[in-house]
Coordinates of C-alpha atoms in Angstrom, one line a residue:
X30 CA 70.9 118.1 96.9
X31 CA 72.2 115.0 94.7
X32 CA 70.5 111.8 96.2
X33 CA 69.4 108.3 94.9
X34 CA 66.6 109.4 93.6
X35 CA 67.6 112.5 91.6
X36 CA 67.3 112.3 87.9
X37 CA 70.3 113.2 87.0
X38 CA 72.2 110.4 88.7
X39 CA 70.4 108.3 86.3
X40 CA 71.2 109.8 83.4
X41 CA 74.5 111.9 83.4
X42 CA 74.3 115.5 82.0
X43 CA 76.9 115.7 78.9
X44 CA 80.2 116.3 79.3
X45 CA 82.0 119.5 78.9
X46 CA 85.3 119.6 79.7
X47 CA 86.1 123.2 79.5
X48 CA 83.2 123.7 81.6
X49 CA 84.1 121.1 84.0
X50 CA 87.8 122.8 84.8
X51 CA 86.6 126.5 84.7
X52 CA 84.4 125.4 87.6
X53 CA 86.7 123.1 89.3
X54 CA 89.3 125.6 88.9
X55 CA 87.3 128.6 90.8
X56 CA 86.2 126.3 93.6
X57 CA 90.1 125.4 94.5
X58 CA 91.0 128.7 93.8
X59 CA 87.9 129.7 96.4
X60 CA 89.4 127.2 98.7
X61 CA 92.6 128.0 99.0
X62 CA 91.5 131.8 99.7
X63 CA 89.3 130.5 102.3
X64 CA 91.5 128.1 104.2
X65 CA 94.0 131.2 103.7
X66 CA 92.1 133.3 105.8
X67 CA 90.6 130.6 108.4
X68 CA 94.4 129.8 109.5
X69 CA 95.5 132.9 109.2
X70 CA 93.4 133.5 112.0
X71 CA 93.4 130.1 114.2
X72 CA 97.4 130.6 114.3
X73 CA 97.5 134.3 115.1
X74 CA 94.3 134.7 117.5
X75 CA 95.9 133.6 120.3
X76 CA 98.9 136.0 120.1
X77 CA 96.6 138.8 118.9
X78 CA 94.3 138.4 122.2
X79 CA 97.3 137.8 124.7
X80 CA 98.6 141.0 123.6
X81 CA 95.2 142.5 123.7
X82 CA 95.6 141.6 127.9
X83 CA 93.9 138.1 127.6
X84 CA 95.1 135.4 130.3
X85 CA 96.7 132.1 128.6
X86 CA 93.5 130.2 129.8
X87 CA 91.4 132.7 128.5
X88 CA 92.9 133.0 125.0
X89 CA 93.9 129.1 124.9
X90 CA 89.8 129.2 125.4
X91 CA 89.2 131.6 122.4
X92 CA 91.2 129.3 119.8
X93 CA 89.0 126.4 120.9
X94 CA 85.9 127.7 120.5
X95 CA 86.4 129.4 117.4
X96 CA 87.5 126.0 116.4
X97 CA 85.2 124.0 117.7
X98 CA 82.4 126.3 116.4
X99 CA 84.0 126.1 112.9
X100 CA 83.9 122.3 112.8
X101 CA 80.8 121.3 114.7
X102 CA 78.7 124.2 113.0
X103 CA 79.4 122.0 109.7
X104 CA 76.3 119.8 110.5
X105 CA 74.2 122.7 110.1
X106 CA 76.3 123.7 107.0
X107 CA 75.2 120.6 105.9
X108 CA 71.3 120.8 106.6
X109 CA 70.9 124.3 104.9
X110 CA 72.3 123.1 102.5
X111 CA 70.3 119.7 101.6
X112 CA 67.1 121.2 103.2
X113 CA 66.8 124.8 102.7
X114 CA 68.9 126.5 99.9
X115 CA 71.4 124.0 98.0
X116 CA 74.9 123.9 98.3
X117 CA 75.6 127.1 95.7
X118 CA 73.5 129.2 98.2
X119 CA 75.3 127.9 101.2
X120 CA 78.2 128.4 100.2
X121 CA 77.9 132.1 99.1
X122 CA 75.8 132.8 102.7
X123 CA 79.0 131.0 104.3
X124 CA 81.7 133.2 101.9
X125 CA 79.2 136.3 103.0
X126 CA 79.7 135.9 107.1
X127 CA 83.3 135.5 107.0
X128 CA 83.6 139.0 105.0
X129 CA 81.5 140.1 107.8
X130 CA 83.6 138.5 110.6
X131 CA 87.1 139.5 109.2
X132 CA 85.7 143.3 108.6
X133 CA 84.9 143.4 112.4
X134 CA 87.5 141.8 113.4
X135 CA 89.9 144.7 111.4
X136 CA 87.9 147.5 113.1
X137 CA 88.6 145.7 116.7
X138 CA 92.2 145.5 115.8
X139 CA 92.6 149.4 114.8
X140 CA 90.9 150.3 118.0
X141 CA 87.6 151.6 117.0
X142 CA 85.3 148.8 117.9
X143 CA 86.6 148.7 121.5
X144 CA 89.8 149.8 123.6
X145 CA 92.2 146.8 124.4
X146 CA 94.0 147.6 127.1
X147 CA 97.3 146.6 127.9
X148 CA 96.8 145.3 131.0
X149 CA 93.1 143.4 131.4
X150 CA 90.9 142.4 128.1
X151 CA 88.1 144.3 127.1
X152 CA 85.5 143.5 124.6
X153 CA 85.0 139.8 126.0
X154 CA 81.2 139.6 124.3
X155 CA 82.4 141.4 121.1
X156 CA 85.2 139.3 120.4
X157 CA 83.1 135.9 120.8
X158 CA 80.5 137.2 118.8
X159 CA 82.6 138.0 115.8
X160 CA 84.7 134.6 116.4
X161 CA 81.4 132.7 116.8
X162 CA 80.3 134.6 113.2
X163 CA 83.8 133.3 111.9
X164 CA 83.4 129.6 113.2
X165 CA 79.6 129.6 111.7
X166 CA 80.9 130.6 107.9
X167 CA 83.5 127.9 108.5
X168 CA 81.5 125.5 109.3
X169 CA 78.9 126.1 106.2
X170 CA 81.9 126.3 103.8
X171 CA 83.8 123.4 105.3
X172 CA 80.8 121.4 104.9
X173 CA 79.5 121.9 101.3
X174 CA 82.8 123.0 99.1
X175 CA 84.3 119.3 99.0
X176 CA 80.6 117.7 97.5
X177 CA 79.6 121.0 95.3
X178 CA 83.1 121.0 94.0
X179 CA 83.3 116.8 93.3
X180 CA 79.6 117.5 91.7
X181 CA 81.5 119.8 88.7
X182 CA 84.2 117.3 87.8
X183 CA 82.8 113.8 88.5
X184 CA 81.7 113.1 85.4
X185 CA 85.2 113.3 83.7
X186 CA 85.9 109.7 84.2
X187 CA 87.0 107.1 86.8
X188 CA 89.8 109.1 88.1
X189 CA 88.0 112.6 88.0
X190 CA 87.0 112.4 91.8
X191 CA 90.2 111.1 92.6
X192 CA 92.3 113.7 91.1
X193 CA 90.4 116.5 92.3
X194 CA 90.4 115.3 96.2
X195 CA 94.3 115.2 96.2
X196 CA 94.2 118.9 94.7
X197 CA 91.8 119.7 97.4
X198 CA 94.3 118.7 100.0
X199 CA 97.0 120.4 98.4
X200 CA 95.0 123.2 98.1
X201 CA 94.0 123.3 101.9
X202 CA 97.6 123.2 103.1
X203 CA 98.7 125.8 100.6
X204 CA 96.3 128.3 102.0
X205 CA 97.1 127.2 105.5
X206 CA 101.2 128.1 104.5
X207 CA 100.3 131.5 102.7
X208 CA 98.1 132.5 105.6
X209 CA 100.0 131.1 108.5
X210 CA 103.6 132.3 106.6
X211 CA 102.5 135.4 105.0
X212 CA 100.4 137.0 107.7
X213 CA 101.5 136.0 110.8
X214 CA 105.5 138.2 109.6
X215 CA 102.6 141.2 109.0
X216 CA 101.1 140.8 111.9
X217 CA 104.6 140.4 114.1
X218 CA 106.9 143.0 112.3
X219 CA 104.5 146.2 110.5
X220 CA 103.4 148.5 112.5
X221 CA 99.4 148.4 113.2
X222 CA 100.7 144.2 112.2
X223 CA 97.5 142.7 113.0
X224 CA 94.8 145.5 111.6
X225 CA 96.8 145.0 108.5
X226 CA 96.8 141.1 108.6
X227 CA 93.1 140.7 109.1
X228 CA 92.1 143.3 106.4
X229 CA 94.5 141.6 103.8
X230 CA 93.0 138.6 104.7
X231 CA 89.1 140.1 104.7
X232 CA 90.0 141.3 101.0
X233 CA 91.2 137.8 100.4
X234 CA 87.9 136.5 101.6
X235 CA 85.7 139.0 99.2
X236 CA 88.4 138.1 96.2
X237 CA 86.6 134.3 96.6
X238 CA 83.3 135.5 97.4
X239 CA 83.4 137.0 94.0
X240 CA 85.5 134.5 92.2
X241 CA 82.7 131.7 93.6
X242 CA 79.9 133.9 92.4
X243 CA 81.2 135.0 89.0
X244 CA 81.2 130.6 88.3
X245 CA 77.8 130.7 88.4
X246 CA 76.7 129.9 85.0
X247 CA 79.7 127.3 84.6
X248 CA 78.3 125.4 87.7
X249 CA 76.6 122.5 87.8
X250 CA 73.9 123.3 91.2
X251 CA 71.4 120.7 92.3
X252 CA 68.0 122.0 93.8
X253 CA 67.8 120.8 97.7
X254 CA 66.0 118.0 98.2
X255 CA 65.0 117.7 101.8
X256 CA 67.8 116.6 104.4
X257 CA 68.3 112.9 105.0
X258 CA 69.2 114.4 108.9
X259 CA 65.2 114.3 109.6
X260 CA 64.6 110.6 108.6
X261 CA 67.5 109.7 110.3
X262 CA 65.3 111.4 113.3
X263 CA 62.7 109.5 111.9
X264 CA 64.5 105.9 112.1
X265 CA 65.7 106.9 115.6
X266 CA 61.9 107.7 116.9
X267 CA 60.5 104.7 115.3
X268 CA 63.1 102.3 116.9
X269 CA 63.0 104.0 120.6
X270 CA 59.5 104.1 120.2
X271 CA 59.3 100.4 118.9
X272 CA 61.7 99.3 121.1
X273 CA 59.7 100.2 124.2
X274 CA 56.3 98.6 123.3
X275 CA 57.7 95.2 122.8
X276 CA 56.6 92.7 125.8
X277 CA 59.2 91.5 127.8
X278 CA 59.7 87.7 125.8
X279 CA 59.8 89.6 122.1
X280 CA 59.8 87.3 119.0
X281 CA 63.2 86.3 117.9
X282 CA 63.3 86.8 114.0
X283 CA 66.2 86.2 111.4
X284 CA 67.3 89.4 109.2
X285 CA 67.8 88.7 106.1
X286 CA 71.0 90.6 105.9
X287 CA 72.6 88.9 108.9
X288 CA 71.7 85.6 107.0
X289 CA 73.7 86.5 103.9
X290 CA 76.3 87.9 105.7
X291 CA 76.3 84.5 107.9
X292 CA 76.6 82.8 104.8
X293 CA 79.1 83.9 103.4
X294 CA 80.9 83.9 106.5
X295 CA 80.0 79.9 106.5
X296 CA 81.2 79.8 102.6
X297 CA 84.1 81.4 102.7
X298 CA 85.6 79.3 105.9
X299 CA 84.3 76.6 104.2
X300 CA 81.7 75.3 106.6
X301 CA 78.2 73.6 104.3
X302 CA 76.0 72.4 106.9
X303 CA 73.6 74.8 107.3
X304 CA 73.6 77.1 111.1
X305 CA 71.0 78.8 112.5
X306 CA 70.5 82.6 112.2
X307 CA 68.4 83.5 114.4
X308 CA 69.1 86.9 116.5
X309 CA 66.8 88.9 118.1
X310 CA 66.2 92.1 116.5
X311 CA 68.4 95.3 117.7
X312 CA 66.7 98.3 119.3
X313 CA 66.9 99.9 115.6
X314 CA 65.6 97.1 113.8
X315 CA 61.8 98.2 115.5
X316 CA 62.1 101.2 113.0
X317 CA 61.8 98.4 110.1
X318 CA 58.4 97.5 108.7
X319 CA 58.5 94.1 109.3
X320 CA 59.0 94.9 113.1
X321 CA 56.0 97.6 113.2
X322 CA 57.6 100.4 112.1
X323 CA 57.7 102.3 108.7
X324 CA 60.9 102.6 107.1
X325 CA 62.7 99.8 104.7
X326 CA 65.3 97.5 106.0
X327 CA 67.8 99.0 103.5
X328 CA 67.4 102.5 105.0
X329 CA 67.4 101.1 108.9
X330 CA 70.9 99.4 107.9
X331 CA 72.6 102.2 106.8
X332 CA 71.5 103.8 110.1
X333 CA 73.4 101.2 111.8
X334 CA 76.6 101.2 109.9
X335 CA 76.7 104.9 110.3
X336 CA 76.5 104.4 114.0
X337 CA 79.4 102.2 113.6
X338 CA 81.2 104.8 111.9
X339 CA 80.4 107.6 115.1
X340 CA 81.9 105.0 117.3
X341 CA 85.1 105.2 115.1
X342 CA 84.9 108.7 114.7
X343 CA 84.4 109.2 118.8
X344 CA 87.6 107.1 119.1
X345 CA 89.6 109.8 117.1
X346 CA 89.0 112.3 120.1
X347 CA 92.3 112.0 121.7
X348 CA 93.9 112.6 117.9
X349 CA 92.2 116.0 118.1
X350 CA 93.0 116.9 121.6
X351 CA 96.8 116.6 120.3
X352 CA 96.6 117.9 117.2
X353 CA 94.7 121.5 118.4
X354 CA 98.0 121.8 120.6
X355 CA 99.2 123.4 117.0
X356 CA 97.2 126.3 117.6
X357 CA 96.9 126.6 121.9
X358 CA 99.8 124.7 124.1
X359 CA 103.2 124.8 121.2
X360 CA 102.3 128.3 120.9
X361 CA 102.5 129.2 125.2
X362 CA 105.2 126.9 125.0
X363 CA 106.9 128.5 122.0
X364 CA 106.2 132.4 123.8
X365 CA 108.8 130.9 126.8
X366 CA 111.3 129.6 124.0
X367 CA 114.2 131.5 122.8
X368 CA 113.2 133.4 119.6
X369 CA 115.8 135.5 118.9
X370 CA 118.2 135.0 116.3
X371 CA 121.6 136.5 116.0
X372 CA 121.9 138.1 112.3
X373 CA 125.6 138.4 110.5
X374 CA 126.4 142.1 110.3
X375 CA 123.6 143.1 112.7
X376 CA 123.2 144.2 115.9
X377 CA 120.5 143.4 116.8
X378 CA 118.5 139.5 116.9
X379 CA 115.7 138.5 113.9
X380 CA 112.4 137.1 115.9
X381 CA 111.0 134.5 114.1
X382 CA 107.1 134.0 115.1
X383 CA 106.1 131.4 117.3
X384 CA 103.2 130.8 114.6
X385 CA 106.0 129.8 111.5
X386 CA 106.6 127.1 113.9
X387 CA 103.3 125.4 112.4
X388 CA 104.5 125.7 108.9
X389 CA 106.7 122.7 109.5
X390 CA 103.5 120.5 109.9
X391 CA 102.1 122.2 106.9
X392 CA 105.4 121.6 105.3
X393 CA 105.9 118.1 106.4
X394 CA 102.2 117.1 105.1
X395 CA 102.9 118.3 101.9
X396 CA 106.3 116.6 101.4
X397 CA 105.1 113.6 103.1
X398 CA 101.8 112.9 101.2
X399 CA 103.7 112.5 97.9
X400 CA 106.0 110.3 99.3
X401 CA 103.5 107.8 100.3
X402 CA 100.9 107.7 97.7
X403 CA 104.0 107.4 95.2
X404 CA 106.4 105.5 97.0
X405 CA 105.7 103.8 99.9
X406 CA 102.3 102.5 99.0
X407 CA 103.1 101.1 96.3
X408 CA 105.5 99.3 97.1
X409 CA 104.3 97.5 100.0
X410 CA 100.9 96.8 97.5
X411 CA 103.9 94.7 95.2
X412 CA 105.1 92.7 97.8
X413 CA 101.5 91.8 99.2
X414 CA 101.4 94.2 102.4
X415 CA 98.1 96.0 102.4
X416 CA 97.8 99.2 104.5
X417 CA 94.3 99.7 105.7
X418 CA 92.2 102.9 106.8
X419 CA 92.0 101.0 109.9
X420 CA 95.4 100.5 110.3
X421 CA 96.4 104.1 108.8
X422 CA 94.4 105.2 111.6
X423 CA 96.3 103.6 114.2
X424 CA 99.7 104.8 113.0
X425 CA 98.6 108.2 113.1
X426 CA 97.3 107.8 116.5
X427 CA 101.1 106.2 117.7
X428 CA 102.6 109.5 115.8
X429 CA 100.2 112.0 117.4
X430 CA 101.2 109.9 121.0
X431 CA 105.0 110.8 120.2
X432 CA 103.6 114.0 119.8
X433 CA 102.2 115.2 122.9
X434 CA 105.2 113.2 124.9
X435 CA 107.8 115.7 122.5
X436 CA 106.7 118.3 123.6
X437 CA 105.9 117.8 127.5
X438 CA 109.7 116.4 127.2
X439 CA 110.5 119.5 125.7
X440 CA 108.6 121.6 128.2
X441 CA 110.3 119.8 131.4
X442 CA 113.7 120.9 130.2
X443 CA 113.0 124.1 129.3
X444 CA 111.2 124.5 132.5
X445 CA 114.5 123.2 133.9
X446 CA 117.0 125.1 132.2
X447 CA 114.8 128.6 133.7
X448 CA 115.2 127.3 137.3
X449 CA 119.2 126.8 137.1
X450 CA 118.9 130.2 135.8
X451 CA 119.5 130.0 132.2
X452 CA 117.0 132.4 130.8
X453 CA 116.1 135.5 129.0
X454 CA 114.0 138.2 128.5
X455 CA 112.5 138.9 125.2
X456 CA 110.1 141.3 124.1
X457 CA 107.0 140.5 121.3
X458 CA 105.1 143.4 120.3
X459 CA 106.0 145.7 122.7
X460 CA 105.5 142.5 125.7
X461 CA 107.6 141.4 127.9
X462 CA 108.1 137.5 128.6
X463 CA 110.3 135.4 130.1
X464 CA 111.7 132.7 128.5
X465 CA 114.5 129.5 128.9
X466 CA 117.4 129.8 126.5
X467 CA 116.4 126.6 125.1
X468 CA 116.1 127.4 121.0
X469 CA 112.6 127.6 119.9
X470 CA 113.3 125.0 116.8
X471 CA 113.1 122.3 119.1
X472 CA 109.8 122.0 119.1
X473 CA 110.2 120.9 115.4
X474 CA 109.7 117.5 116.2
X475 CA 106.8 117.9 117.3
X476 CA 105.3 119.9 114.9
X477 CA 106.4 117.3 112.3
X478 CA 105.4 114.3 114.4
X479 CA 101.9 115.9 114.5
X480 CA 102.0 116.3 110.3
X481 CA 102.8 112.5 110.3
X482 CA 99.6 112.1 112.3
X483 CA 97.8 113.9 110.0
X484 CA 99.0 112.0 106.9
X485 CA 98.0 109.0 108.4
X486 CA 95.4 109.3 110.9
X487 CA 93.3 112.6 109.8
X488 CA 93.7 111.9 106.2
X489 CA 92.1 108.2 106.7
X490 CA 89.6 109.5 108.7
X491 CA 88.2 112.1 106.2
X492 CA 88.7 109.1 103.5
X493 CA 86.9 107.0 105.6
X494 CA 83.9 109.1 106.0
X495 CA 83.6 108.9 102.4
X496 CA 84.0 104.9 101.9
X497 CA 82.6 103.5 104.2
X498 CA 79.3 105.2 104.7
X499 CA 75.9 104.6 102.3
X500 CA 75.8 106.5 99.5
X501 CA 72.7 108.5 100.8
X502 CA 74.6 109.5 104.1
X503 CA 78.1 110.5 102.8
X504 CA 77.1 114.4 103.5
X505 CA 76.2 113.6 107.5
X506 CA 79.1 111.1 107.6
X507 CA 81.9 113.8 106.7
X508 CA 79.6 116.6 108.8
X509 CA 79.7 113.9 111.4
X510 CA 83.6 113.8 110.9
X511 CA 83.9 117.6 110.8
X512 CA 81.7 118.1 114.2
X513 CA 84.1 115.4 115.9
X514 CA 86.8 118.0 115.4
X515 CA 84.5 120.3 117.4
X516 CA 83.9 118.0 119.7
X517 CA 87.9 117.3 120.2
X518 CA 88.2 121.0 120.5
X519 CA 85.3 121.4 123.2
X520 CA 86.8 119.1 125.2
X521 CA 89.9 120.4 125.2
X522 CA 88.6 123.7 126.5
X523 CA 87.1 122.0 129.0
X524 CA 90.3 120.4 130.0
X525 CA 92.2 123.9 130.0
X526 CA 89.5 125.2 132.7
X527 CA 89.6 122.6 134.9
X528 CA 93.5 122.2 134.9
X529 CA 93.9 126.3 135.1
X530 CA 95.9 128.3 136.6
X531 CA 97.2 125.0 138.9
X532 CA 99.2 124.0 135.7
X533 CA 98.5 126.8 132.9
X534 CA 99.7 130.0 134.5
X535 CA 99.5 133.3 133.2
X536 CA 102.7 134.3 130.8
X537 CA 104.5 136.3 134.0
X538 CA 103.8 132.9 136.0
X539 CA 104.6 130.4 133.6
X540 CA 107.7 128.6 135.1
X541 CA 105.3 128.3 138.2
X542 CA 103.3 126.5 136.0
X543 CA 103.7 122.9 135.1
X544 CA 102.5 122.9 131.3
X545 CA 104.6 119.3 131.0
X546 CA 102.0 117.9 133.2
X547 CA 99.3 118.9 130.3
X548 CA 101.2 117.8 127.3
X549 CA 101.8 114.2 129.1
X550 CA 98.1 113.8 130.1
X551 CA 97.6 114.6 126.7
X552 CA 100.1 111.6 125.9
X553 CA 98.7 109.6 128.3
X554 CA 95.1 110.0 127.3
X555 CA 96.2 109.2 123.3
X556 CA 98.0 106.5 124.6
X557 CA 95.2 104.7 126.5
X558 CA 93.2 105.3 123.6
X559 CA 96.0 103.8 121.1
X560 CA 96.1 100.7 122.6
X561 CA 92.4 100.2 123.0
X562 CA 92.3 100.8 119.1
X563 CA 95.2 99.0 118.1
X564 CA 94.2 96.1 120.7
X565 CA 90.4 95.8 118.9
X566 CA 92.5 95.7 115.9
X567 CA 94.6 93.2 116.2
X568 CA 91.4 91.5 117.7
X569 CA 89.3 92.1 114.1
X570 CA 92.1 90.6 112.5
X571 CA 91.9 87.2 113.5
X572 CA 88.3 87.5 112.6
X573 CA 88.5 89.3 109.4
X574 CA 88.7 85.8 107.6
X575 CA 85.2 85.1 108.9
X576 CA 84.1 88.5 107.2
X577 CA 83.2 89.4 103.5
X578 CA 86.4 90.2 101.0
X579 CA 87.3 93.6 100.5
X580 CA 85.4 95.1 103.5
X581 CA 86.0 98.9 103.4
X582 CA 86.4 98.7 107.2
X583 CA 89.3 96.2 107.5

């Protein structure tokens, strides 16, 4: 693992530019095939089990928590990587267990592995154990391709980091269209659809298992060098522990960094007489060795700012609630929308997939992204407006609110239209469910509406978890970032379960149901949490002239 202390940090191996792209180069390309597969899955899984005789609730459940393993299993990603094996290793043990995954997941889709019946799901252990296997690999991928792959290029200059993280995200979301475009037509209209989806996409998965391996002598691999996740431990023992002798009355004593940063708090609001700064030490500040403990101030305080960065991260939870809807709620809500599509010179109606619906966000994000780095941005940096992650954030957080209240709008007319007995009865793969006659475009909007969220609010956060934590904790900062994806997705399993089957009913049920109800506690959970955020914005800005210049956080 590349740390402060490694040698080569100090002095930078030469330069080799053909080097440099042949490695770069495989690791997109090994990206893109990975993301490929992983969405492939997430946006066909939950069809693929409600055909299989899975309730809503149950396969709702199943996209979750292969989610949620995916992103919170990024942590440990992260520690095998740093403390066991390196990244290179990691990522081939990663690229290994999806092969493994998609290969059992082919067999259960021909039948072999165990019966699905028709009528009630069979298989329940198998199926979590293979999407658990799935979740793991992504998580140890998702974890170690963005650092191993800035490690082969960031030696090509200033802008070498740069350019390679915007062909990362482009990269992402063109695997997520291939996969979610490509496959999910397979796996709707070709006979044995989704045995032939998920073995494409298996061979897909070896294809960048061997692309990754083959790069080996181009690569650039650092030996691991012990994870910084056990002296954060460390720093947390020392301070509880510290913390708890004190007497009662404790010494008050000045830290030197809250002096300079008082200072030039003072300075720059042009205040000279000189103010006390003396604060009584914070329960962290024990695990410093001026307090009794044994770690350096330096090491304590980046402790505490990434703290500061979980509490920001922990207020992006409603923004993952919403945005999982892509893959659980828009798709029950798109099964009960009119798919059918006349066809000139036909008799008979083209179904499009309730799963191309989520190519609009992918769509959106790519069209979008462009648009803003080259136009928008720029032009409100020349006329002295300056967008900040902060305030990125927020924006996404009002577009992902739009988002949820889109589609629970859409939901209570469509729920409407069915009772005054405009509805039909269309058949997916051999299934029969009932539906409004409501189109199923017009949940469009909210697709898009949940790109814009994206743009703003998911692409800040990731940017965020690389700007403004210490250099030695940028790897637990974005696993930090990745597990509260997880931790959005738990939750929203747990939401499902305790709102089921009052208000998620099972597909023959589902205008029983009241799935509005969901999406607007959805929107009304964002929405408390918007203005919380926006409010402590607002807040920090009348302080921010109090606060050091160019702070990554404002």
């Amino acid at each position: 693992m590349e740390t402060e202390s490694t040698p080569l940090l100090q002095r930078p191996a030469p330069w080799d530019p053909r080097r440099s792209a042949i490695a770069g180069g495989l690791v997109l390309v090994t990206l893109t095939l990975e993301r490929l597969a992983f969405y492939a899955l997430v946006a066909n899984l939950f069809l693929f089990l409600s055909l299989g005789g899975w309730s809503p609730r149950g396969s709702m459940t199943a996209v979750l928590i292969l989610v949620g393993v995916a992103h919170f299993s990024a942590l440990g990603g992260g520690w095998l990587a740093d403390g066991l094996v390196g990244r290179y290793w990691a990522l081939v043990i990663g690229l290994s267990l999806y092969v493994i995954g998609f290969t059992l997941l082919s067999v259960m889709a021909s039948g072999v592995l165990c019966h699905r019946s028709p009528i009630l799901p069979s298989c329940v252990p198998e199926t979590y154990g293979i999407l658990i296997c799935v979740g793991i690999a992504a998580g140890t991928v998702r974890a170690n391709i963005p650092s191993f792959g800035a490690e082969q290029v960031k030696y090509g200059g200033a802008d070498s980091l740069r350019k390679f993280f915007n062909w990362y995200y482009w990269c992402v979301n063109t695997g997520s269209l291939l996969g979610v475009g490509a496959l999910s037509y397979v796996a709707l209209d070709m006979t044995d659809g989704f045995l032939r989806a998920f073995a494409g996409t298996g061979g897909c998965l070896l294809m960048a298992l061997i692309l990754f391996s083959l790069g080996r002598p181009y690569y650039l691999v650092h030996r691991p060098a012990g994870s910084v996740l056990r002296s954060i431990l460390c720093i947390l023992r020392d301070a509880i522990g510290g913390c708890c002798c004190q007497p009662g009355q404790g010494s008050i004593q000045s830290s030197p960094v809250l002096e300079r940063h008082n200072l030039l708090s003072q300075q720059s609001a042009g205040h000279q007489s000189p103010v006390s700064t003396a604060q009584a030490p914070s329960w962290l500040d024990y695990a410093k060795i001026r307090y009794g403990g044994s770690h350096h101030d330096a090491a304590v305080e980046d402790v505490k700012r990434l703290g500061i960065i979980l509490i920001l991260f922990t207020s992006l939870l409603p923004y993952w609630l919403v945005f999982f809807q892509i893959e659980t709620g828009f798709q029950e809500q798109g099964l009960h929308l009119k798919i059918g599509f006349p066809q000139e010179g036909k008799g008979s109606n083209f179904n499009m997939p309730t799963a191309w619906l989520s190519l609009f966000d992918q769509v959106f994000i790519l069209a979008l992204i462009p648009l803003m780095n080259g136009i928008i941005y720029p032009t409100l940096d020349k006329i002295g407006v300056r967008v900040s992650l902060l305030t990125r954030i927020a924006t996404g957080m009002g577009f992902s609110l739009l988002a949820a209240v889109s589609a629970g709008v859409l939901e209570f007319f469509s729920v409407q239209q069915w009772r005054e007995g405009y509805g039909v009865i269309q058949v997916i793969h051999n299934w029969t469910y009932n539906a409004s006659d409501i189109s199923l475009l017009w949940q469009i909007p909210q697709y898009c509406l949940v790109g814009s969220a994206e743009v703003f609010a998911g692409v800040a956060g990731l940017e965020f978890a690389y700007s403004a934590a210490p250099r030695p904790l940028q790897g637990v900062a974005m696993g930090m970032f990745s597990a509260m994806e997880g931790v959005g997705s738990l939750l929203g399993t747990t939401l499902i379960s305790a709102l089921s089957p009052v208000w998620i009913r099972h597909d023959s049920q589902h205008f029983q149901g009241h799935l509005d109800y969901y999406f607007f506690l959805l929107a009304g959970i964002q929405g408390v949490a918007f203005v919380l955020f926006a409010s402590w914005l607002v807040v920090r800005r009348y302080r921010i002239r109090q606060e050091i210049p160019g702070d990554i956080t404002t």
